[in-house]
Coordinates of C-alpha atoms and ligand atoms in Angstrom, one line a residue:
X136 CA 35.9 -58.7 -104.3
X137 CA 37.3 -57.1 -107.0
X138 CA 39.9 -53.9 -107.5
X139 CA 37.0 -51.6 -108.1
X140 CA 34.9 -52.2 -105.5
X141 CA 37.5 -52.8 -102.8
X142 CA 39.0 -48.9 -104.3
X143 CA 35.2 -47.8 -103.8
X144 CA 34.9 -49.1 -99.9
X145 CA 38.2 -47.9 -98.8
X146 CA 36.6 -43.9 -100.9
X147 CA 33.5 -44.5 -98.7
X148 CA 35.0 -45.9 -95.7
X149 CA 37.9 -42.6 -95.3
X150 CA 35.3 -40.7 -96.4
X151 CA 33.1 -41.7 -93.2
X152 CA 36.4 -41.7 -91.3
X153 CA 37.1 -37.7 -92.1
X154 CA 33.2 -36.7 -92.0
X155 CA 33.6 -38.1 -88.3
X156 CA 36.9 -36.3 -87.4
X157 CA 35.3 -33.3 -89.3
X158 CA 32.3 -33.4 -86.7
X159 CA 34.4 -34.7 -83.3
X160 CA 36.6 -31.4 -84.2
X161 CA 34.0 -29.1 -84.8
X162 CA 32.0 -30.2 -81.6
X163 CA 35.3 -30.1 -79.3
X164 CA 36.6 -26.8 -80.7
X165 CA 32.9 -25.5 -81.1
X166 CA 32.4 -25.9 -77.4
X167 CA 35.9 -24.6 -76.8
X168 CA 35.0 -21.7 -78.6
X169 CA 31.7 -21.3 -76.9
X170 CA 33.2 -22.1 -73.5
X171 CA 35.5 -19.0 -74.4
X172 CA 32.4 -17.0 -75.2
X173 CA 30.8 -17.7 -72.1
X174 CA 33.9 -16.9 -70.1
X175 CA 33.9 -13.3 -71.6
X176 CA 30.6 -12.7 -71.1
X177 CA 31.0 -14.1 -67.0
X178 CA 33.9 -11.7 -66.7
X179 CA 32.4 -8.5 -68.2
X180 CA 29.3 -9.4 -65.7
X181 CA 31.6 -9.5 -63.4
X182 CA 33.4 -6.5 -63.7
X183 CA 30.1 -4.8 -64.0
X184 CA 28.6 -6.3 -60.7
X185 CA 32.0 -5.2 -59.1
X186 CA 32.2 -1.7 -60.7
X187 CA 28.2 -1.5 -59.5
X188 CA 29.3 -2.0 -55.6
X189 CA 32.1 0.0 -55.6
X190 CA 29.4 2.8 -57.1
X191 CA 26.6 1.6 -54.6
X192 CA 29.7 1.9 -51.3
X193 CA 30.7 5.3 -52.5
X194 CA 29.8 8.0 -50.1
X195 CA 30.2 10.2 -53.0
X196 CA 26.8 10.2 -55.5
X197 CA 27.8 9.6 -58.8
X198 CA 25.3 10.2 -62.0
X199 CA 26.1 9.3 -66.0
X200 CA 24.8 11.2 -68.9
X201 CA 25.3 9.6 -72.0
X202 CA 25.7 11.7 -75.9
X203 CA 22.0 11.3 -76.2
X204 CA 21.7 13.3 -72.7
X205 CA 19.9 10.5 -71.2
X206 CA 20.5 9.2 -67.7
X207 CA 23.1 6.1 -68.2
X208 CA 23.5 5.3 -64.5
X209 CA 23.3 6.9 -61.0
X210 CA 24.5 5.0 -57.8
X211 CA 22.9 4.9 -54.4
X212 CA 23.7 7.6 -52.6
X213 CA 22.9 10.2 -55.6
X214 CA 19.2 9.2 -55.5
X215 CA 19.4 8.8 -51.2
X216 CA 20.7 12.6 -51.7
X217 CA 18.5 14.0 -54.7
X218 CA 16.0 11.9 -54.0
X219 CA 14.9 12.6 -57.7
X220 CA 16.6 12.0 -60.3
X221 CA 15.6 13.5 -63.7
X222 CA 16.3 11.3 -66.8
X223 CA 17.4 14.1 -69.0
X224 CA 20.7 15.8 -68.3
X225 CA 19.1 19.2 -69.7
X226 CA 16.3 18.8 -66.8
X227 CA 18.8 17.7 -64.4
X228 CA 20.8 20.9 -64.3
X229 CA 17.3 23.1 -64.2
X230 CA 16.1 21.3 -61.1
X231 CA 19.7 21.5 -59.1
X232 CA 21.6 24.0 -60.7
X233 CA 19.2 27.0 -61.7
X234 CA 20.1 29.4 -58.2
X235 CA 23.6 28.7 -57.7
X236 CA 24.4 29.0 -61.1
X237 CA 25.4 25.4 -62.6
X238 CA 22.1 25.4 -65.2
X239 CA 23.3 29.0 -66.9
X240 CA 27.8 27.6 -67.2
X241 CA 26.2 24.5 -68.7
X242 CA 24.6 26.5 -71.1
X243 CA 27.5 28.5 -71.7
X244 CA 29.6 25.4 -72.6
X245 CA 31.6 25.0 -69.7
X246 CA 33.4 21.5 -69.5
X247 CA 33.6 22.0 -65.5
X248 CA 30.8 23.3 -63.5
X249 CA 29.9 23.2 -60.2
X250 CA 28.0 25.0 -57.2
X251 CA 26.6 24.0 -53.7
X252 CA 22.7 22.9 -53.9
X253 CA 20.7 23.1 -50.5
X254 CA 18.2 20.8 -49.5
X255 CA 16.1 21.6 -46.2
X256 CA 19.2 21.7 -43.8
X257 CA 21.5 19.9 -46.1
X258 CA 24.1 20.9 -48.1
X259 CA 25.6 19.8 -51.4
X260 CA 28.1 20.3 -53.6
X261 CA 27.4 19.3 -57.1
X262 CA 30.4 18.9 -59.6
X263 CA 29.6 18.5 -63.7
X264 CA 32.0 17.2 -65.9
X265 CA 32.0 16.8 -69.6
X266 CA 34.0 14.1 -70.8
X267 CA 34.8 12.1 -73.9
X268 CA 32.8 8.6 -73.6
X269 CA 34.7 5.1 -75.1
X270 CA 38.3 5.5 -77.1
X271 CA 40.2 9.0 -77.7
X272 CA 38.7 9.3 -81.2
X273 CA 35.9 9.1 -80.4
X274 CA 33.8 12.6 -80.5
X275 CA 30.8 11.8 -78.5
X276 CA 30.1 13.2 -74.9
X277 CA 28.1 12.8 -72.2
X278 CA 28.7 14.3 -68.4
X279 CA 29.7 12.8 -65.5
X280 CA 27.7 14.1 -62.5
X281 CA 29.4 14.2 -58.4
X282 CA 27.5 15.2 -55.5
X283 CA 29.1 15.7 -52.4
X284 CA 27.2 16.2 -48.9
X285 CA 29.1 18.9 -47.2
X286 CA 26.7 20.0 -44.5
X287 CA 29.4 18.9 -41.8
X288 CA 32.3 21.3 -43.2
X289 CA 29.4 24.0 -43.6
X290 CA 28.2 23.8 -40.4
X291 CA 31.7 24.5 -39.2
X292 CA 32.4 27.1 -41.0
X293 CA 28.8 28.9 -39.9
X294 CA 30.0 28.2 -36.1
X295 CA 33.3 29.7 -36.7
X296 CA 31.9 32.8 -37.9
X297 CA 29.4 33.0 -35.6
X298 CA 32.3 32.2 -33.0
X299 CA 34.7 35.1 -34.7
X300 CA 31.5 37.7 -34.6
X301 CA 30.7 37.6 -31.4
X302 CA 34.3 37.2 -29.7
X303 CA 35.0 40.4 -31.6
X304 CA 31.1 41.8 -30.1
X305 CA 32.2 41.2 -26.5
X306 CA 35.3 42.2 -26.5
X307 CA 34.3 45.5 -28.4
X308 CA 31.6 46.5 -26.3
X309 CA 34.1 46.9 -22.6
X310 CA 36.5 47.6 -25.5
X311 CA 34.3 51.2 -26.5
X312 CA 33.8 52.1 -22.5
X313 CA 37.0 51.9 -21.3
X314 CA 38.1 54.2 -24.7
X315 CA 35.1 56.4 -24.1
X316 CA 35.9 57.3 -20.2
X317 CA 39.4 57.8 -20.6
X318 CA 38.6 60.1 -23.4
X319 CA 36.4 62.2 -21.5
X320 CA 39.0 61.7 -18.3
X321 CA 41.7 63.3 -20.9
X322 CA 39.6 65.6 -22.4
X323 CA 38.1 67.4 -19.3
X324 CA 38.0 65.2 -16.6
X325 CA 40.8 65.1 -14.7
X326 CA 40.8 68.8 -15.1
X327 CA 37.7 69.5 -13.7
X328 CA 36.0 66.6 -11.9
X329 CA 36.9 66.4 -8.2
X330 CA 38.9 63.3 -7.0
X331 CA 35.8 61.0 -6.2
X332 CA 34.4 61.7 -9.7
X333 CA 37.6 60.7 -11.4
X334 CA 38.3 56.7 -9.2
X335 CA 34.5 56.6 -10.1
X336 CA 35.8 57.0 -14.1
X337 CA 39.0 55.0 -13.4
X338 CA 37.3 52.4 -11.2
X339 CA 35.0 51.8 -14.1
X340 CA 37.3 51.4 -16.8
X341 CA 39.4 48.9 -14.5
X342 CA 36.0 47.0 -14.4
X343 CA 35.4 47.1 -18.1
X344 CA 39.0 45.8 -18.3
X345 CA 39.1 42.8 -15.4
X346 CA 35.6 41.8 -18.3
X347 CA 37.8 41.8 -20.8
X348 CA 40.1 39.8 -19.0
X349 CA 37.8 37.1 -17.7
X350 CA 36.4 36.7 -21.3
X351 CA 40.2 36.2 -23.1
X352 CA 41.1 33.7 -20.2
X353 CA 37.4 32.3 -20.6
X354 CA 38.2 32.1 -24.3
X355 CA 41.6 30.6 -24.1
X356 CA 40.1 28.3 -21.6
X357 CA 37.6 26.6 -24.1
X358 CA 39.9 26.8 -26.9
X359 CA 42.5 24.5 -24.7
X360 CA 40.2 22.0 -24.6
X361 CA 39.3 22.3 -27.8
X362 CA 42.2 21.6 -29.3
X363 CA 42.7 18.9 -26.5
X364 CA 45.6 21.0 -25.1
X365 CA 44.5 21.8 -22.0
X366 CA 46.4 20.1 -19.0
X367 CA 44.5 18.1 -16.7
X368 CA 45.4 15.8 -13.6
X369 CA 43.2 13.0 -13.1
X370 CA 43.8 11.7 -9.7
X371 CA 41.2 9.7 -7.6
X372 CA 39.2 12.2 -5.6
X373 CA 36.4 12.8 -3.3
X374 CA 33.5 15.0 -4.8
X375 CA 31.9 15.6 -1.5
X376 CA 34.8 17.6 0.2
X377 CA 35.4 19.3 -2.6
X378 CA 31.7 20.3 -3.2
X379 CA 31.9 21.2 0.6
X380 CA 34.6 23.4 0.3
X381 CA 33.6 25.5 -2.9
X382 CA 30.4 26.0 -1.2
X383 CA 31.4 27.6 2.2
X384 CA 34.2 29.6 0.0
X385 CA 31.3 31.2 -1.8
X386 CA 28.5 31.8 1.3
X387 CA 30.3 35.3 1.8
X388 CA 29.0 36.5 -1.8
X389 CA 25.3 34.6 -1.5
X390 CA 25.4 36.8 1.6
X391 CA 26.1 40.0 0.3
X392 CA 22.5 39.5 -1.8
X393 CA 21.0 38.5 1.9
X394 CA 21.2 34.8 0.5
X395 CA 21.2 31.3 2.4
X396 CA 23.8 29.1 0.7
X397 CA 24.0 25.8 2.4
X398 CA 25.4 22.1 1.4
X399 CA 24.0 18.6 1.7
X400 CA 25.5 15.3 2.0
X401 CA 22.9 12.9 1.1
X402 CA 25.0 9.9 1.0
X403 CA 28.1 7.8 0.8
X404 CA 30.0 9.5 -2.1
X405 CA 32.4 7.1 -3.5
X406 CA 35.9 8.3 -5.1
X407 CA 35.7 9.8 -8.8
X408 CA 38.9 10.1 -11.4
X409 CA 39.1 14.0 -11.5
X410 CA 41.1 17.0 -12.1
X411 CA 40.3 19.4 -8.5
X412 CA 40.8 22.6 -10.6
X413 CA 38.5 21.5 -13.1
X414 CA 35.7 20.3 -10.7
X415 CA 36.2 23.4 -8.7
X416 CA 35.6 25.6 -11.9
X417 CA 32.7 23.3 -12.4
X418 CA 31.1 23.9 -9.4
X419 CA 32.2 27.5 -8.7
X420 CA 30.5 28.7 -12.1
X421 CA 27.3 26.6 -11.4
X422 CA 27.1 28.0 -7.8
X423 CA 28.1 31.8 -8.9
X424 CA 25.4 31.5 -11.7
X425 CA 22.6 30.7 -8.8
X426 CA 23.8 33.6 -6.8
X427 CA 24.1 36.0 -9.8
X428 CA 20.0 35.0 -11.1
X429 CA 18.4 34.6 -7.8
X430 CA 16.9 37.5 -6.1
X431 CA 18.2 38.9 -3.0
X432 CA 17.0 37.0 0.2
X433 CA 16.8 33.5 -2.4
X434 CA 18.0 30.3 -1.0
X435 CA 20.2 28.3 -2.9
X436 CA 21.2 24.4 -1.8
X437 CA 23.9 21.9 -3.0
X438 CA 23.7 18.3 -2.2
X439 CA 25.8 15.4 -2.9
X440 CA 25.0 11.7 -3.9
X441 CA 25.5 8.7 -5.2
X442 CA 23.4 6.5 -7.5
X443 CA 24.2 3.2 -9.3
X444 CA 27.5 4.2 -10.7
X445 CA 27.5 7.9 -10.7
X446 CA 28.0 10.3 -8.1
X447 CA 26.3 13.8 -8.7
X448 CA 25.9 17.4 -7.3
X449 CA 23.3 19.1 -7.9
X450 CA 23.1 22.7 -7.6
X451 CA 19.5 24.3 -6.7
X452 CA 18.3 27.5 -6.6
X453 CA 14.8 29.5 -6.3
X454 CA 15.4 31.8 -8.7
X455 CA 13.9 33.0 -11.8
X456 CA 14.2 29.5 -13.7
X457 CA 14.4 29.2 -17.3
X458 CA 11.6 27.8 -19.6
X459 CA 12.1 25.2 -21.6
X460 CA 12.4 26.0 -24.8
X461 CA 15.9 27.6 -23.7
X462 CA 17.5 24.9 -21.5
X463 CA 19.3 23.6 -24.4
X464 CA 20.7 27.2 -25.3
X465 CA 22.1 28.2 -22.6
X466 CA 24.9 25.5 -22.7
X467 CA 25.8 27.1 -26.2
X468 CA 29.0 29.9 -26.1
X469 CA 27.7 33.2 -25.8
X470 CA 24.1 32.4 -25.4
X471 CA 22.4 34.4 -22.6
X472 CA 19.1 34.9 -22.0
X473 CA 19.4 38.4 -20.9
X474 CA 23.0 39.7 -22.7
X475 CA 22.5 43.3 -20.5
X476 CA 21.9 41.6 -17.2
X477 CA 24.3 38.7 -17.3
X478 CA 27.5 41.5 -18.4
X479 CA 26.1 43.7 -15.6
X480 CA 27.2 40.9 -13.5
X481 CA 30.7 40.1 -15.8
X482 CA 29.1 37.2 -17.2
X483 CA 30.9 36.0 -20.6
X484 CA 28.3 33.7 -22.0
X485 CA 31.1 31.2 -22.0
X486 CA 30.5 30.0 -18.4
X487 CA 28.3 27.1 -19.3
X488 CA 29.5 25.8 -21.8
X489 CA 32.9 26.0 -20.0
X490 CA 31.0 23.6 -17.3
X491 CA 30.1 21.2 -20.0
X492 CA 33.1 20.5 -21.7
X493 CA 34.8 20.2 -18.1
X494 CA 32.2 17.4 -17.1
X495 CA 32.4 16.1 -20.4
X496 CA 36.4 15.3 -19.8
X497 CA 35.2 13.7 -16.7
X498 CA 33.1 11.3 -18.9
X499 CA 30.3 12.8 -16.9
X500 CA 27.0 15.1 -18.0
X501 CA 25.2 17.5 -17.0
X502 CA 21.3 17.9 -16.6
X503 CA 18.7 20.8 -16.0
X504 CA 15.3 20.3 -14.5
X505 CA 13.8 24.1 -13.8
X506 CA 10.4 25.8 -14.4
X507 CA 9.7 29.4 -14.8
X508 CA 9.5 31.1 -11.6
X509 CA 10.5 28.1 -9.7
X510 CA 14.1 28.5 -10.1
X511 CA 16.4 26.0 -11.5
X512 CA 18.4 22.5 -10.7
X513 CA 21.9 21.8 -12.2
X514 CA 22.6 18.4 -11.6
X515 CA 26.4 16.9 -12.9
X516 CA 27.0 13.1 -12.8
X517 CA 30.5 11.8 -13.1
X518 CA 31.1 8.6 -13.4
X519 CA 32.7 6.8 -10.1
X520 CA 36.4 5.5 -9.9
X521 CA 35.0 2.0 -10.3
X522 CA 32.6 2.4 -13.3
X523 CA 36.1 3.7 -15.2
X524 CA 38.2 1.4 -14.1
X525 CA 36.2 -1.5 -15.1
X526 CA 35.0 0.3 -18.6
X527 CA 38.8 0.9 -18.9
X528 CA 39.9 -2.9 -18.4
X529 CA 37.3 -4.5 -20.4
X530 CA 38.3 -1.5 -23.3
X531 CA 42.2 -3.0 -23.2
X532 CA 40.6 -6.5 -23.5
X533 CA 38.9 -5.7 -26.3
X534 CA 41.8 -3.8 -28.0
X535 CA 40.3 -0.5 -27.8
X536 CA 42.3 2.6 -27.9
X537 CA 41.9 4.5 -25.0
X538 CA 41.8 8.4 -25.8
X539 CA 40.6 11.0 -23.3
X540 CA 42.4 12.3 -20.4
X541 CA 40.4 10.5 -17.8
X542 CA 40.2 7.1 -19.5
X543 CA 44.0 7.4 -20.0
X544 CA 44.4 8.2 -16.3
X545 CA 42.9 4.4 -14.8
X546 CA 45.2 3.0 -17.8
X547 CA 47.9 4.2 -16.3
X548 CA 47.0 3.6 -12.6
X549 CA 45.9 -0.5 -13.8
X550 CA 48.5 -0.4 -15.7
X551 CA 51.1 0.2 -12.5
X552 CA 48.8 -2.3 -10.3
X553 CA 49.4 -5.0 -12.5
X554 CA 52.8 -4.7 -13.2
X555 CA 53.4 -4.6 -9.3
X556 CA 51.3 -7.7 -8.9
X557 CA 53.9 -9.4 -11.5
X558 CA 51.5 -9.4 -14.5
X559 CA 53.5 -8.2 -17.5
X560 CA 51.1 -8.7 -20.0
X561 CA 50.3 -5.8 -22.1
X562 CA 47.1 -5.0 -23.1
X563 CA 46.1 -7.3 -20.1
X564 CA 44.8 -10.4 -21.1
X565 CA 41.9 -11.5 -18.6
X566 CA 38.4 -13.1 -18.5
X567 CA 35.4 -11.4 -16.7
X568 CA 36.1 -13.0 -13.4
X569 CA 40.0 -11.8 -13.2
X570 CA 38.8 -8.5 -13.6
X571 CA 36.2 -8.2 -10.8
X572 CA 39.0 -9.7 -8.9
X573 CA 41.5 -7.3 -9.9
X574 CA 38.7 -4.0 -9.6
X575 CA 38.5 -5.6 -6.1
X576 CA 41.8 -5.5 -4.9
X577 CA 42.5 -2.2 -6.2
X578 CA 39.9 -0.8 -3.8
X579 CA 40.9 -3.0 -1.6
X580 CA 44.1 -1.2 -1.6
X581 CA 42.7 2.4 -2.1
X582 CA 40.5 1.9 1.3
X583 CA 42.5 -0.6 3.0
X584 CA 40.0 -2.9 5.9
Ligands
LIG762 P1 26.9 34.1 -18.1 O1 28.3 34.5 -18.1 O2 26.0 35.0 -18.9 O3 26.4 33.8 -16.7 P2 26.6 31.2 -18.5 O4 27.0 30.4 -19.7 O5 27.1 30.9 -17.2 O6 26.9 32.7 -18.9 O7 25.0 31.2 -18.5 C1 24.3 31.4 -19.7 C2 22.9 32.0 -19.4 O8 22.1 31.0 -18.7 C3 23.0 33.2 -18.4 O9 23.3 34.4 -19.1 C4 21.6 33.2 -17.8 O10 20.7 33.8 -18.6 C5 21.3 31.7 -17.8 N1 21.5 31.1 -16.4 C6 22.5 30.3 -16.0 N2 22.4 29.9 -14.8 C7 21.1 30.3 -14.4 C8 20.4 30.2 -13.2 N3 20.8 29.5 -12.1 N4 19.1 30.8 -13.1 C9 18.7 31.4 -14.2 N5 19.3 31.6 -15.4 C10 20.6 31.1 -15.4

């Protein structure tokens, strides 16, 4: 071979070489390239699938405009709130913001609007912001939409000022006698009315005042258990004797209206966790209530059972009753069916409710059976020592905190049972079977043989 053509192989031959290192490179840092492609467009997906569930877990609805006023994006719970969802922002704010004024401050060209939208018994609060979209040079902007549901803190504040209104009605009304008769006592009275006249006048406005007094200790009653102040002593306790003893305390006023009040045992009543003061005011206001709205010469009859893992009492009269549509009601404060009748009596409106809140720190309830004419049953169901016990243990088991009064009672009590019996464990750790044993000796040692 000669110079030339060796010269022209080794051209064609480096030649091939580089056009193959050209392509191996291009291929390796081409798919390196589009590997780094891909990887972008995974993580921007990604960021947008995250962004998307924090939106959709929000219980706050969120809603995008963009600069072309066009819906960009709303999450779940601003369509399960609105329901409908315009796609122009323009429309948007005439649908939820032409009566509470959002629709007319958009138009006015203000940056932060907002006003409370109501839907059938629901509440909203919509916010409107306008903000700059993409980089801080950038002049385009679109408005970022919040709705918030605030029917809870609306409700509240409706009670409260229903609440404040009619404290301030009851107390005013005993409030404008007692000023009225001392008035008239000042004015003329004493001067000229003979002395039977004026202890009518005085023993009057002591009454108006001993009404005022049972509402403000009614009040302060409610509002201590309210604000979970109130003190209670849960001890074990027997229902029956105390149902027993209200009772015959109270057949001296059934008989001043030429009523029978008798009580029932109808069974074996096991032990309760219970505060005596509070199941005496229990049972005292259900029991005055049947005298106070049964005729003269009415019966009225309180028994005392057992079921499954309840005891109850049940307080029955033959009264006028109370129809239906109102046995809800009257457990709500100041309720009354007749407001003239029941203050005639000193009622407050408050003593139901009182009874409900009591029973409910017992963990128990309270149920009303009654028809018109017929007169009425109370019946309140408090959960027996064992039921709490064993809903107590198997609540430390499980790690739960334990929070009301009475739960926090039978903690303490298994807690001092266990740590006698040398478990020192705490919260107990124990199967089923150890604490059937343990509920066992407990009562075991509460009713020993
Ligand atoms: P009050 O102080 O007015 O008695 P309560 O809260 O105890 O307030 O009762 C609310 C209303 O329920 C009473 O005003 C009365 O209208 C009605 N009520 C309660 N108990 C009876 C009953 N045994 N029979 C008929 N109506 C009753």
């Amino acid at each position: 071979m000669n110079t030339a053509a060796i010269v022209l192989l080794t051209a064609i031959l480096t030649t091939a070489i580089c056009m193959v290192a050209v392509f191996i490179w291009n291929r390796y840092h081409g798919s390196k390239r589009n590997k780094r492609v891909m990887k972008v467009i995974e993580q921007v997906r990604a960021e947008r699938i995250e962004s998307q569930r924090i939106l959709a877990v929000l219980e706050l609805g969120i809603l995008a405009y963009g600069s072309d006023e066009h819906l960009l994006t709303a999450n779940r719970m601003a369509r399960f709130m609105l329901k409908e969802i315009p796609e122009v922002f323009l429309e948007f704010c005439q649908k939820y913001g032409s009566e509470n004024g959002i629709h007319a401050s958009v138009l006015l060209g203000n940056n932060n609007v907002n006003g409370i939208y109501t839907a059938g018994d629901r509440f909203y609060r919509i916010t409107i912001q306008k903000q700059r979209l993409g980089s801080s040079g950038n002049r385009r902007y679109g408005h970022i939409v919040m709705v918030l549901d605030i029917t809870a803190q609306e409700n509240e504040e409706k009670r409260r000022k229903e609440f404040v209104a009619n404290v301030s009605h009851e107390l005013k009304t005993p409030l404008t006698t007692i000023k009225s008769w001392s008035e008239s006592l000042l004015d003329w009275g004493i001067d000229e009315k003979d002395s039977t006249g004026i202890k009518a006048d005085v023993q009057r406005i002591y009454d108006d005042s001993m009404r005022m007094d049972q509402l403000v200790s009614d009040l302060l009653l409610l509002s201590s258990i309210d604000s979970r102040g109130v003190y209670v002593d849960f001890q074990p306790i027997d229902l029956d004797s105390i149902a027993r003893s209200v009772t015959e305390r109270l057949i001296p006023q059934a008989e001043d209206q030429d009523q029978k009040l008798s009580f029932t045992r109808l069974g074996k009543i096991p032990m309760i966790y219970g505060d005596r003061a509070a199941i005496e005011r229990i049972l005292t206001n259900l029991i005055v209530n049947a005298i106070k709205y049964t005729h003269d010469g009415g019966q009225i009859s309180v028994y005392a059972n057992s079921l499954i893992d309840e005891v109850y009492v049940k307080v029955a009269d033959n009264g006028k009753g109370i129809r239906q549509e109102f046995q809800e009601e009257i457990f709500k404060r100041f309720f009354r069916l007749d407001p003239t009748g029941s203050r005639q009596y000193g009622g407050t409106g408050l003593g139901l409710p009182i009874v409900r809140e009591l029973t409910n720190l017992h963990r128990g309830r309270i149920e009303l059976q009654s028809e018109i004419g017929e007169g009425c049953e109370f019946m309140v169901f408090i959960p027996t020592l064992n039921k709490v016990r064993r809903d107590i243990l198997f609540d430390l088991i499980a790690g739960n905190i334990i929070d009301d009064p009475c739960g926090q009672a039978a903690e303490r009590e298994i807690r001092t049972f266990l740590t006698r019996n040398g478990d020192i464990d705490w919260p107990p750790r124990l199967t089923g079977n150890d604490c059937e044993i343990i509920l066992k000796k407990m009562d075991e040692n509460m009713n020993p043989g």
